[in-house]
Amino acid sequence: MPKPNSIMAVLAIWSLSATVAESGIGVNWGTVSLHKLSPATVVDLLRENKVGKVKMFDADPDVLKGLMGSGIQVMVGIPNEMLGLISSSAGASDLWVQKNVSAYLGKGGANIRYVAVGNEPFLSSYSGQFQSYVIPALMNLQQSLAKANLAGYVKLVVPCNADAYESSLPSQGAFRPELTDIMTQIVSFLNSNGSPFVVNIYPFLSLYGNSDFPQDYAFFEGTSHAVTDGSNVYYNAFDGNFDTLVAALSKIGYGQMPIVVGEVGWPTDGAVGANLTAARVFNQGLINHILSNKGTPLRPGDPPMDIYLFSLFDEGAKSILPGNFERHWGIFSFDGQTKYPLDLGLGNGRLKNAKDVQYLPPRWCVAKPSTDLSAVVNHLKIACSAADCTTLNYGGSCNAIGVKGNISYAFNSYYQLQKQDSKSCNFDGLGMITFLDPSIGECRFVVGLTDSSASSFIKHRRWFIAWLWISWGVWIFVL
């Protein structure tokens, strides 16, 4: 562990630079993937694209080691499932800070600036499961940071979903009644410690979950469904949602609280409306809007401190309980290749691809021409309980490739996950290896990575089981 005086010297330098740094565009780096790029490759990709801010959902040691010496500002996360322990034990809080923050700071270390205490812990679907843990966890962690002489530098935040507040018009925004007291306490804590309010805003989910939601209102290109709120007019859902939060904060006495958008983005696959064109239009419109410094009607000329795009990569092992699109939010595909032209406004032009990515040989597993469909169902269950088959479902980019194409896609996804082991393409004689790329239109048959994590299937097997139970009925329909 670095010596305390060396940590403080580095933090003093970073703090000085932070006072003159402009707010800007960051990314969420999730790691629930089937094919993982090495952290070193990802950090090179971030630096090549001049991305200076990264938000994590845990404190993955491999990722943090990769970020050491990069200068990239980091927000590490504490999963909701850990809040109970940390809220009840000062010792557990001290140990977490020592292992996941102090250990990475100092000369040549990681520039950890925030600790996210939970992730959307007040989400209405959690039915209050984590609610009582948040404030005690904040108090213990603040004391732990103080013991490590880091309380003035590393800030605690609580990322909240936009469902924490509600209203019919932005100016009438208020926190949900059952959250008013706890939110007042949390915001008071954040304010007294110089922390921003972190919120996740998803216009896509508003569109996805409501057939009456006007599509053009989700974007930044102008709308015929503007919302008039007194003297203010809202032309996009993002501004309306943001100002609803501003109004909610004002109602509890913190109308000037700095706001960071912790997650915002648009998926490229897995649902109607989730495609490359829509994602490009939304994300580029969002970036241009934020960097124009126009702000919102309730905060003119005062845009969010920062926004973190969701997300850096597609994550093929994520839970799809919200929908198949959950695995397709990346601005890059799993292999670090750009999906569509996007300028982050960081003076670097369009996104640049990851370099020196090591792929497995260019070969694929497909169904034999003579495949008997009556014998294939169990093999599809095996393939799609391990690999990601979400693009085959309704709204997906591979939904229209036909029955034989569906089978081949599932076979190949499993084959690549198994590092092209020839036995994994057998499927009782129904599969065959080909050297001709079977990709069809926008439906891409992937080739795996040589440096992907072989343990990721075991680590995330619970999500595969969830996929099988939730989506198998849809899969049968696809066939």
PDB file of N, CA and C in Angstrom, residues 238-331:
ATOM      1  N   PHE A 238     -35.366  14.265 -22.035  1.00  0.00           N
ATOM      2  CA  PHE A 238     -34.237  14.403 -21.115  1.00  0.00           C
ATOM      3  C   PHE A 238     -34.367  15.672 -20.281  1.00  0.00           C
ATOM      4  N   ASP A 239     -34.612  16.804 -20.934  1.00  0.00           N
ATOM      5  CA  ASP A 239     -34.739  18.067 -20.213  1.00  0.00           C
ATOM      6  C   ASP A 239     -35.925  18.032 -19.249  1.00  0.00           C
ATOM      7  N   GLY A 240     -37.034  17.442 -19.709  1.00  0.00           N
ATOM      8  CA  GLY A 240     -38.201  17.359 -18.844  1.00  0.00           C
ATOM      9  C   GLY A 240     -37.928  16.531 -17.604  1.00  0.00           C
ATOM     10  N   ASN A 241     -37.233  15.402 -17.785  1.00  0.00           N
ATOM     11  CA  ASN A 241     -36.904  14.538 -16.657  1.00  0.00           C
ATOM     12  C   ASN A 241     -35.917  15.225 -15.717  1.00  0.00           C
ATOM     13  N   PHE A 242     -34.906  15.851 -16.292  1.00  0.00           N
ATOM     14  CA  PHE A 242     -33.890  16.532 -15.494  1.00  0.00           C
ATOM     15  C   PHE A 242     -34.527  17.631 -14.638  1.00  0.00           C
ATOM     16  N   ASP A 243     -35.393  18.428 -15.226  1.00  0.00           N
ATOM     17  CA  ASP A 243     -36.007  19.517 -14.476  1.00  0.00           C
ATOM     18  C   ASP A 243     -37.024  19.019 -13.454  1.00  0.00           C
ATOM     19  N   THR A 244     -37.586  17.832 -13.681  1.00  0.00           N
ATOM     20  CA  THR A 244     -38.432  17.232 -12.651  1.00  0.00           C
ATOM     21  C   THR A 244     -37.617  16.963 -11.394  1.00  0.00           C
ATOM     22  N   LEU A 245     -36.379  16.503 -11.585  1.00  0.00           N
ATOM     23  CA  LEU A 245     -35.469  16.310 -10.452  1.00  0.00           C
ATOM     24  C   LEU A 245     -35.103  17.651  -9.816  1.00  0.00           C
ATOM     25  N   VAL A 246     -34.814  18.651 -10.631  1.00  0.00           N
ATOM     26  CA  VAL A 246     -34.492  19.979 -10.095  1.00  0.00           C
ATOM     27  C   VAL A 246     -35.626  20.486  -9.207  1.00  0.00           C
ATOM     28  N   ALA A 247     -36.853  20.321  -9.674  1.00  0.00           N
ATOM     29  CA  ALA A 247     -38.005  20.757  -8.882  1.00  0.00           C
ATOM     30  C   ALA A 247     -38.132  19.950  -7.596  1.00  0.00           C
ATOM     31  N   ALA A 248     -37.884  18.637  -7.682  1.00  0.00           N
ATOM     32  CA  ALA A 248     -37.950  17.791  -6.486  1.00  0.00           C
ATOM     33  C   ALA A 248     -36.906  18.210  -5.462  1.00  0.00           C
ATOM     34  N   LEU A 249     -35.696  18.509  -5.933  1.00  0.00           N
ATOM     35  CA  LEU A 249     -34.645  18.980  -5.026  1.00  0.00           C
ATOM     36  C   LEU A 249     -35.020  20.328  -4.418  1.00  0.00           C
ATOM     37  N   SER A 250     -35.620  21.192  -5.205  1.00  0.00           N
ATOM     38  CA  SER A 250     -36.034  22.501  -4.704  1.00  0.00           C
ATOM     39  C   SER A 250     -37.060  22.362  -3.588  1.00  0.00           C
ATOM     40  N   LYS A 251     -37.973  21.388  -3.726  1.00  0.00           N
ATOM     41  CA  LYS A 251     -39.028  21.209  -2.722  1.00  0.00           C
ATOM     42  C   LYS A 251     -38.469  20.812  -1.360  1.00  0.00           C
ATOM     43  N   ILE A 252     -37.284  20.193  -1.335  1.00  0.00           N
ATOM     44  CA  ILE A 252     -36.693  19.825  -0.041  1.00  0.00           C
ATOM     45  C   ILE A 252     -35.560  20.778   0.334  1.00  0.00           C
ATOM     46  N   GLY A 253     -35.456  21.899  -0.397  1.00  0.00           N
ATOM     47  CA  GLY A 253     -34.531  22.948   0.002  1.00  0.00           C
ATOM     48  C   GLY A 253     -33.158  22.918  -0.624  1.00  0.00           C
ATOM     49  N   TYR A 254     -32.997  22.154  -1.705  1.00  0.00           N
ATOM     50  CA  TYR A 254     -31.674  22.037  -2.325  1.00  0.00           C
ATOM     51  C   TYR A 254     -31.757  22.243  -3.839  1.00  0.00           C
ATOM     52  N   GLY A 255     -32.388  23.325  -4.232  1.00  0.00           N
ATOM     53  CA  GLY A 255     -32.603  23.590  -5.647  1.00  0.00           C
ATOM     54  C   GLY A 255     -31.355  23.839  -6.448  1.00  0.00           C
ATOM     55  N   GLN A 256     -30.242  24.162  -5.782  1.00  0.00           N
ATOM     56  CA  GLN A 256     -28.984  24.425  -6.494  1.00  0.00           C
ATOM     57  C   GLN A 256     -28.016  23.253  -6.433  1.00  0.00           C
ATOM     58  N   MET A 257     -28.472  22.112  -5.922  1.00  0.00           N
ATOM     59  CA  MET A 257     -27.602  20.944  -5.819  1.00  0.00           C
ATOM     60  C   MET A 257     -27.012  20.563  -7.173  1.00  0.00           C
ATOM     61  N   PRO A 258     -25.672  20.409  -7.282  1.00  0.00           N
ATOM     62  CA  PRO A 258     -25.080  19.931  -8.538  1.00  0.00           C
ATOM     63  C   PRO A 258     -25.608  18.539  -8.890  1.00  0.00           C
ATOM     64  N   ILE A 259     -25.840  18.315 -10.184  1.00  0.00           N
ATOM     65  CA  ILE A 259     -26.392  17.037 -10.639  1.00  0.00           C
ATOM     66  C   ILE A 259     -25.453  16.403 -11.655  1.00  0.00           C
ATOM     67  N   VAL A 260     -25.181  15.124 -11.468  1.00  0.00           N
ATOM     68  CA  VAL A 260     -24.432  14.304 -12.421  1.00  0.00           C
ATOM     69  C   VAL A 260     -25.387  13.254 -12.969  1.00  0.00           C
ATOM     70  N   VAL A 261     -25.412  13.085 -14.279  1.00  0.00           N
ATOM     71  CA  VAL A 261     -26.217  12.017 -14.891  1.00  0.00           C
ATOM     72  C   VAL A 261     -25.342  10.776 -14.965  1.00  0.00           C
ATOM     73  N   GLY A 262     -25.636   9.814 -14.109  1.00  0.00           N
ATOM     74  CA  GLY A 262     -24.783   8.640 -13.974  1.00  0.00           C
ATOM     75  C   GLY A 262     -24.940   7.630 -15.086  1.00  0.00           C
ATOM     76  N   GLU A 263     -26.128   7.565 -15.675  1.00  0.00           N
ATOM     77  CA  GLU A 263     -26.368   6.660 -16.807  1.00  0.00           C
ATOM     78  C   GLU A 263     -27.340   7.332 -17.757  1.00  0.00           C
ATOM     79  N   VAL A 264     -27.013   7.302 -19.036  1.00  0.00           N
ATOM     80  CA  VAL A 264     -27.923   7.772 -20.077  1.00  0.00           C
ATOM     81  C   VAL A 264     -27.425   7.197 -21.403  1.00  0.00           C
ATOM     82  N   GLY A 265     -28.340   6.727 -22.227  1.00  0.00           N
ATOM     83  CA  GLY A 265     -27.914   6.149 -23.498  1.00  0.00           C
ATOM     84  C   GLY A 265     -29.079   5.552 -24.260  1.00  0.00           C
ATOM     85  N   TRP A 266     -28.748   4.787 -25.287  1.00  0.00           N
ATOM     86  CA  TRP A 266     -29.775   4.168 -26.147  1.00  0.00           C
ATOM     87  C   TRP A 266     -29.223   2.840 -26.662  1.00  0.00           C
ATOM     88  N   PRO A 267     -29.978   1.745 -26.549  1.00  0.00           N
ATOM     89  CA  PRO A 267     -29.484   0.442 -27.006  1.00  0.00           C
ATOM     90  C   PRO A 267     -29.567   0.296 -28.525  1.00  0.00           C
ATOM     91  N   THR A 268     -28.795  -0.628 -29.051  1.00  0.00           N
ATOM     92  CA  THR A 268     -28.721  -0.822 -30.498  1.00  0.00           C
ATOM     93  C   THR A 268     -29.390  -2.108 -30.971  1.00  0.00           C
ATOM     94  N   ASP A 269     -29.929  -2.904 -30.064  1.00  0.00           N
ATOM     95  CA  ASP A 269     -30.489  -4.192 -30.477  1.00  0.00           C
ATOM     96  C   ASP A 269     -31.404  -4.701 -29.372  1.00  0.00           C
ATOM     97  N   GLY A 270     -32.180  -5.729 -29.703  1.00  0.00           N
ATOM     98  CA  GLY A 270     -32.952  -6.429 -28.698  1.00  0.00           C
ATOM     99  C   GLY A 270     -34.358  -5.923 -28.464  1.00  0.00           C
ATOM    100  N   ALA A 271     -34.814  -4.920 -29.214  1.00  0.00           N
ATOM    101  CA  ALA A 271     -36.180  -4.417 -29.059  1.00  0.00           C
ATOM    102  C   ALA A 271     -36.523  -3.542 -30.252  1.00  0.00           C
ATOM    103  N   VAL A 272     -37.804  -3.396 -30.507  1.00  0.00           N
ATOM    104  CA  VAL A 272     -38.238  -2.448 -31.526  1.00  0.00           C
ATOM    105  C   VAL A 272     -37.820  -1.053 -31.069  1.00  0.00           C
ATOM    106  N   GLY A 273     -37.199  -0.297 -31.948  1.00  0.00           N
ATOM    107  CA  GLY A 273     -36.706   1.027 -31.578  1.00  0.00           C
ATOM    108  C   GLY A 273     -35.281   1.031 -31.078  1.00  0.00           C
ATOM    109  N   ALA A 274     -34.737  -0.148 -30.792  1.00  0.00           N
ATOM    110  CA  ALA A 274     -33.336  -0.258 -30.375  1.00  0.00           C
ATOM    111  C   ALA A 274     -32.518  -0.656 -31.600  1.00  0.00           C
ATOM    112  N   ASN A 275     -31.883   0.320 -32.226  1.00  0.00           N
ATOM    113  CA  ASN A 275     -31.112   0.052 -33.434  1.00  0.00           C
ATOM    114  C   ASN A 275     -29.974   1.057 -33.555  1.00  0.00           C
ATOM    115  N   LEU A 276     -29.100   0.822 -34.516  1.00  0.00           N
ATOM    116  CA  LEU A 276     -27.910   1.647 -34.673  1.00  0.00           C
ATOM    117  C   LEU A 276     -28.255   3.100 -34.982  1.00  0.00           C
ATOM    118  N   THR A 277     -29.227   3.299 -35.851  1.00  0.00           N
ATOM    119  CA  THR A 277     -29.583   4.665 -36.245  1.00  0.00           C
ATOM    120  C   THR A 277     -30.132   5.451 -35.068  1.00  0.00           C
ATOM    121  N   ALA A 278     -31.066   4.862 -34.335  1.00  0.00           N
ATOM    122  CA  ALA A 278     -31.663   5.558 -33.193  1.00  0.00           C
ATOM    123  C   ALA A 278     -30.622   5.855 -32.118  1.00  0.00           C
ATOM    124  N   ALA A 279     -29.728   4.894 -31.868  1.00  0.00           N
ATOM    125  CA  ALA A 279     -28.696   5.095 -30.851  1.00  0.00           C
ATOM    126  C   ALA A 279     -27.759   6.231 -31.243  1.00  0.00           C
ATOM    127  N   ARG A 280     -27.381   6.276 -32.506  1.00  0.00           N
ATOM    128  CA  ARG A 280     -26.495   7.356 -32.961  1.00  0.00           C
ATOM    129  C   ARG A 280     -27.180   8.713 -32.839  1.00  0.00           C
ATOM    130  N   VAL A 281     -28.419   8.789 -33.289  1.00  0.00           N
ATOM    131  CA  VAL A 281     -29.144  10.062 -33.245  1.00  0.00           C
ATOM    132  C   VAL A 281     -29.328  10.525 -31.807  1.00  0.00           C
ATOM    133  N   PHE A 282     -29.686   9.597 -30.922  1.00  0.00           N
ATOM    134  CA  PHE A 282     -29.903   9.993 -29.527  1.00  0.00           C
ATOM    135  C   PHE A 282     -28.599  10.424 -28.867  1.00  0.00           C
ATOM    136  N   ASN A 283     -27.581   9.579 -28.931  1.00  0.00           N
ATOM    137  CA  ASN A 283     -26.341   9.881 -28.216  1.00  0.00           C
ATOM    138  C   ASN A 283     -25.648  11.119 -28.762  1.00  0.00           C
ATOM    139  N   GLN A 284     -25.642  11.286 -30.088  1.00  0.00           N
ATOM    140  CA  GLN A 284     -25.003  12.482 -30.638  1.00  0.00           C
ATOM    141  C   GLN A 284     -25.813  13.734 -30.290  1.00  0.00           C
ATOM    142  N   GLY A 285     -27.138  13.611 -30.341  1.00  0.00           N
ATOM    143  CA  GLY A 285     -27.983  14.736 -29.954  1.00  0.00           C
ATOM    144  C   GLY A 285     -27.791  15.105 -28.494  1.00  0.00           C
ATOM    145  N   LEU A 286     -27.690  14.098 -27.636  1.00  0.00           N
ATOM    146  CA  LEU A 286     -27.463  14.335 -26.210  1.00  0.00           C
ATOM    147  C   LEU A 286     -26.140  15.050 -25.971  1.00  0.00           C
ATOM    148  N   ILE A 287     -25.069  14.539 -26.580  1.00  0.00           N
ATOM    149  CA  ILE A 287     -23.746  15.134 -26.391  1.00  0.00           C
ATOM    150  C   ILE A 287     -23.725  16.581 -26.869  1.00  0.00           C
ATOM    151  N   ASN A 288     -24.268  16.811 -28.042  1.00  0.00           N
ATOM    152  CA  ASN A 288     -24.308  18.181 -28.572  1.00  0.00           C
ATOM    153  C   ASN A 288     -25.106  19.094 -27.653  1.00  0.00           C
ATOM    154  N   HIS A 289     -26.204  18.576 -27.129  1.00  0.00           N
ATOM    155  CA  HIS A 289     -27.065  19.352 -26.244  1.00  0.00           C
ATOM    156  C   HIS A 289     -26.330  19.721 -24.955  1.00  0.00           C
ATOM    157  N   ILE A 290     -25.660  18.759 -24.358  1.00  0.00           N
ATOM    158  CA  ILE A 290     -24.946  19.010 -23.102  1.00  0.00           C
ATOM    159  C   ILE A 290     -23.804  19.992 -23.313  1.00  0.00           C
ATOM    160  N   LEU A 291     -23.030  19.776 -24.363  1.00  0.00           N
ATOM    161  CA  LEU A 291     -21.847  20.603 -24.592  1.00  0.00           C
ATOM    162  C   LEU A 291     -22.184  21.990 -25.131  1.00  0.00           C
ATOM    163  N   SER A 292     -23.450  22.199 -25.529  1.00  0.00           N
ATOM    164  CA  SER A 292     -23.856  23.537 -25.957  1.00  0.00           C
ATOM    165  C   SER A 292     -23.992  24.484 -24.765  1.00  0.00           C
ATOM    166  N   ASN A 293     -24.040  23.890 -23.552  1.00  0.00           N
ATOM    167  CA  ASN A 293     -24.186  24.658 -22.306  1.00  0.00           C
ATOM    168  C   ASN A 293     -25.507  25.433 -22.237  1.00  0.00           C
ATOM    169  N   LYS A 294     -26.489  25.028 -23.015  1.00  0.00           N
ATOM    170  CA  LYS A 294     -27.784  25.693 -22.948  1.00  0.00           C
ATOM    171  C   LYS A 294     -28.499  25.419 -21.633  1.00  0.00           C
ATOM    172  N   GLY A 295     -28.224  24.261 -21.044  1.00  0.00           N
ATOM    173  CA  GLY A 295     -28.929  23.897 -19.837  1.00  0.00           C
ATOM    174  C   GLY A 295     -30.366  23.531 -20.115  1.00  0.00           C
ATOM    175  N   THR A 296     -31.213  23.698 -19.119  1.00  0.00           N
ATOM    176  CA  THR A 296     -32.634  23.361 -19.215  1.00  0.00           C
ATOM    177  C   THR A 296     -33.461  24.579 -18.779  1.00  0.00           C
ATOM    178  N   PRO A 297     -34.762  24.559 -19.007  1.00  0.00           N
ATOM    179  CA  PRO A 297     -35.575  25.717 -18.604  1.00  0.00           C
ATOM    180  C   PRO A 297     -35.423  26.115 -17.136  1.00  0.00           C
ATOM    181  N   LEU A 298     -35.284  25.138 -16.232  1.00  0.00           N
ATOM    182  CA  LEU A 298     -35.121  25.476 -14.816  1.00  0.00           C
ATOM    183  C   LEU A 298     -33.671  25.757 -14.444  1.00  0.00           C
ATOM    184  N   ARG A 299     -32.745  25.364 -15.319  1.00  0.00           N
ATOM    185  CA  ARG A 299     -31.334  25.665 -15.089  1.00  0.00           C
ATOM    186  C   ARG A 299     -30.695  26.158 -16.393  1.00  0.00           C
ATOM    187  N   PRO A 300     -31.122  27.300 -16.870  1.00  0.00           N
ATOM    188  CA  PRO A 300     -30.558  27.818 -18.127  1.00  0.00           C
ATOM    189  C   PRO A 300     -29.064  28.104 -17.987  1.00  0.00           C
ATOM    190  N   GLY A 301     -28.322  27.688 -18.999  1.00  0.00           N
ATOM    191  CA  GLY A 301     -26.875  27.902 -18.981  1.00  0.00           C
ATOM    192  C   GLY A 301     -26.139  27.070 -17.957  1.00  0.00           C
ATOM    193  N   ASP A 302     -26.803  26.072 -17.385  1.00  0.00           N
ATOM    194  CA  ASP A 302     -26.198  25.267 -16.314  1.00  0.00           C
ATOM    195  C   ASP A 302     -26.492  23.787 -16.552  1.00  0.00           C
ATOM    196  N   PRO A 303     -25.785  23.153 -17.487  1.00  0.00           N
ATOM    197  CA  PRO A 303     -26.015  21.736 -17.775  1.00  0.00           C
ATOM    198  C   PRO A 303     -25.515  20.856 -16.633  1.00  0.00           C
ATOM    199  N   PRO A 304     -25.777  19.542 -16.690  1.00  0.00           N
ATOM    200  CA  PRO A 304     -25.264  18.648 -15.646  1.00  0.00           C
ATOM    201  C   PRO A 304     -23.752  18.775 -15.495  1.00  0.00           C
ATOM    202  N   MET A 305     -23.249  18.554 -14.274  1.00  0.00           N
ATOM    203  CA  MET A 305     -21.803  18.565 -14.044  1.00  0.00           C
ATOM    204  C   MET A 305     -21.093  17.654 -15.041  1.00  0.00           C
ATOM    205  N   ASP A 306     -21.591  16.426 -15.122  1.00  0.00           N
ATOM    206  CA  ASP A 306     -21.049  15.401 -16.012  1.00  0.00           C
ATOM    207  C   ASP A 306     -22.192  14.496 -16.437  1.00  0.00           C
ATOM    208  N   ILE A 307     -22.004  13.822 -17.563  1.00  0.00           N
ATOM    209  CA  ILE A 307     -22.884  12.704 -17.912  1.00  0.00           C
ATOM    210  C   ILE A 307     -22.006  11.499 -18.223  1.00  0.00           C
ATOM    211  N   TYR A 308     -22.487  10.329 -17.857  1.00  0.00           N
ATOM    212  CA  TYR A 308     -21.796   9.083 -18.148  1.00  0.00           C
ATOM    213  C   TYR A 308     -22.653   8.265 -19.109  1.00  0.00           C
ATOM    214  N   LEU A 309     -22.187   8.124 -20.341  1.00  0.00           N
ATOM    215  CA  LEU A 309     -22.936   7.342 -21.320  1.00  0.00           C
ATOM    216  C   LEU A 309     -23.038   5.899 -20.876  1.00  0.00           C
ATOM    217  N   PHE A 310     -24.193   5.331 -21.107  1.00  0.00           N
ATOM    218  CA  PHE A 310     -24.388   3.917 -20.851  1.00  0.00           C
ATOM    219  C   PHE A 310     -24.616   3.236 -22.199  1.00  0.00           C
ATOM    220  N   SER A 311     -23.612   2.432 -22.570  1.00  0.00           N
ATOM    221  CA  SER A 311     -22.425   2.117 -21.810  1.00  0.00           C
ATOM    222  C   SER A 311     -21.259   1.969 -22.777  1.00  0.00           C
ATOM    223  N   LEU A 312     -20.118   1.579 -22.240  1.00  0.00           N
ATOM    224  CA  LEU A 312     -18.928   1.458 -23.070  1.00  0.00           C
ATOM    225  C   LEU A 312     -19.044   0.279 -24.042  1.00  0.00           C
ATOM    226  N   PHE A 313     -19.390  -0.897 -23.515  1.00  0.00           N
ATOM    227  CA  PHE A 313     -19.482  -2.119 -24.326  1.00  0.00           C
ATOM    228  C   PHE A 313     -20.837  -2.801 -24.149  1.00  0.00           C
ATOM    229  N   ASP A 314     -21.198  -3.624 -25.123  1.00  0.00           N
ATOM    230  CA  ASP A 314     -22.283  -4.571 -24.926  1.00  0.00           C
ATOM    231  C   ASP A 314     -21.859  -5.578 -23.861  1.00  0.00           C
ATOM    232  N   GLU A 315     -22.834  -6.048 -23.073  1.00  0.00           N
ATOM    233  CA  GLU A 315     -22.541  -7.009 -22.014  1.00  0.00           C
ATOM    234  C   GLU A 315     -23.449  -8.225 -22.177  1.00  0.00           C
ATOM    235  N   GLY A 316     -22.904  -9.252 -22.803  1.00  0.00           N
ATOM    236  CA  GLY A 316     -23.694 -10.409 -23.209  1.00  0.00           C
ATOM    237  C   GLY A 316     -24.138 -11.324 -22.089  1.00  0.00           C
ATOM    238  N   ALA A 317     -23.714 -11.063 -20.844  1.00  0.00           N
ATOM    239  CA  ALA A 317     -24.124 -11.909 -19.724  1.00  0.00           C
ATOM    240  C   ALA A 317     -25.012 -11.172 -18.737  1.00  0.00           C
ATOM    241  N   LYS A 318     -25.482  -9.969 -19.104  1.00  0.00           N
ATOM    242  CA  LYS A 318     -26.356  -9.223 -18.203  1.00  0.00           C
ATOM    243  C   LYS A 318     -27.729  -9.878 -18.084  1.00  0.00           C
ATOM    244  N   SER A 319     -28.383  -9.613 -16.966  1.00  0.00           N
ATOM    245  CA  SER A 319     -29.771 -10.035 -16.825  1.00  0.00           C
ATOM    246  C   SER A 319     -30.626  -9.319 -17.868  1.00  0.00           C
ATOM    247  N   ILE A 320     -31.583 -10.033 -18.431  1.00  0.00           N
ATOM    248  CA  ILE A 320     -32.483  -9.411 -19.401  1.00  0.00           C
ATOM    249  C   ILE A 320     -33.887  -9.276 -18.833  1.00  0.00           C
ATOM    250  N   LEU A 321     -33.999  -9.250 -17.509  1.00  0.00           N
ATOM    251  CA  LEU A 321     -35.324  -9.089 -16.903  1.00  0.00           C
ATOM    252  C   LEU A 321     -36.016  -7.813 -17.379  1.00  0.00           C
ATOM    253  N   PRO A 322     -35.286  -6.686 -17.556  1.00  0.00           N
ATOM    254  CA  PRO A 322     -35.971  -5.511 -18.121  1.00  0.00           C
ATOM    255  C   PRO A 322     -36.321  -5.673 -19.594  1.00  0.00           C
ATOM    256  N   GLY A 323     -35.526  -6.472 -20.332  1.00  0.00           N
ATOM    257  CA  GLY A 323     -35.742  -6.664 -21.762  1.00  0.00           C
ATOM    258  C   GLY A 323     -34.460  -7.129 -22.427  1.00  0.00           C
ATOM    259  N   ASN A 324     -34.593  -7.706 -23.631  1.00  0.00           N
ATOM    260  CA  ASN A 324     -33.420  -8.214 -24.346  1.00  0.00           C
ATOM    261  C   ASN A 324     -32.411  -7.122 -24.681  1.00  0.00           C
ATOM    262  N   PHE A 325     -32.881  -5.871 -24.749  1.00  0.00           N
ATOM    263  CA  PHE A 325     -31.993  -4.752 -25.075  1.00  0.00           C
ATOM    264  C   PHE A 325     -30.922  -4.531 -24.016  1.00  0.00           C
ATOM    265  N   GLU A 326     -31.087  -5.087 -22.814  1.00  0.00           N
ATOM    266  CA  GLU A 326     -30.137  -4.844 -21.731  1.00  0.00           C
ATOM    267  C   GLU A 326     -28.710  -5.251 -22.095  1.00  0.00           C
ATOM    268  N   ARG A 327     -28.551  -6.135 -23.048  1.00  0.00           N
ATOM    269  CA  ARG A 327     -27.215  -6.596 -23.420  1.00  0.00           C
ATOM    270  C   ARG A 327     -26.616  -5.809 -24.585  1.00  0.00           C
ATOM    271  N   HIS A 328     -27.270  -4.707 -24.980  1.00  0.00           N
ATOM    272  CA  HIS A 328     -26.862  -4.039 -26.221  1.00  0.00           C
ATOM    273  C   HIS A 328     -26.782  -2.516 -26.099  1.00  0.00           C
ATOM    274  N   TRP A 329     -26.318  -2.015 -24.953  1.00  0.00           N
ATOM    275  CA  TRP A 329     -26.243  -0.570 -24.748  1.00  0.00           C
ATOM    276  C   TRP A 329     -24.920   0.024 -25.213  1.00  0.00           C
ATOM    277  N   GLY A 330     -23.941  -0.773 -25.559  1.00  0.00           N
ATOM    278  CA  GLY A 330     -22.590  -0.271 -25.802  1.00  0.00           C
ATOM    279  C   GLY A 330     -22.480   0.684 -26.976  1.00  0.00           C
ATOM    280  N   ILE A 331     -21.608   1.701 -26.813  1.00  0.00           N
ATOM    281  CA  ILE A 331     -21.234   2.510 -27.975  1.00  0.00           C
ATOM    282  C   ILE A 331     -20.174   1.768 -28.785  1.00  0.00           C
TER     283      ILE A 331
END
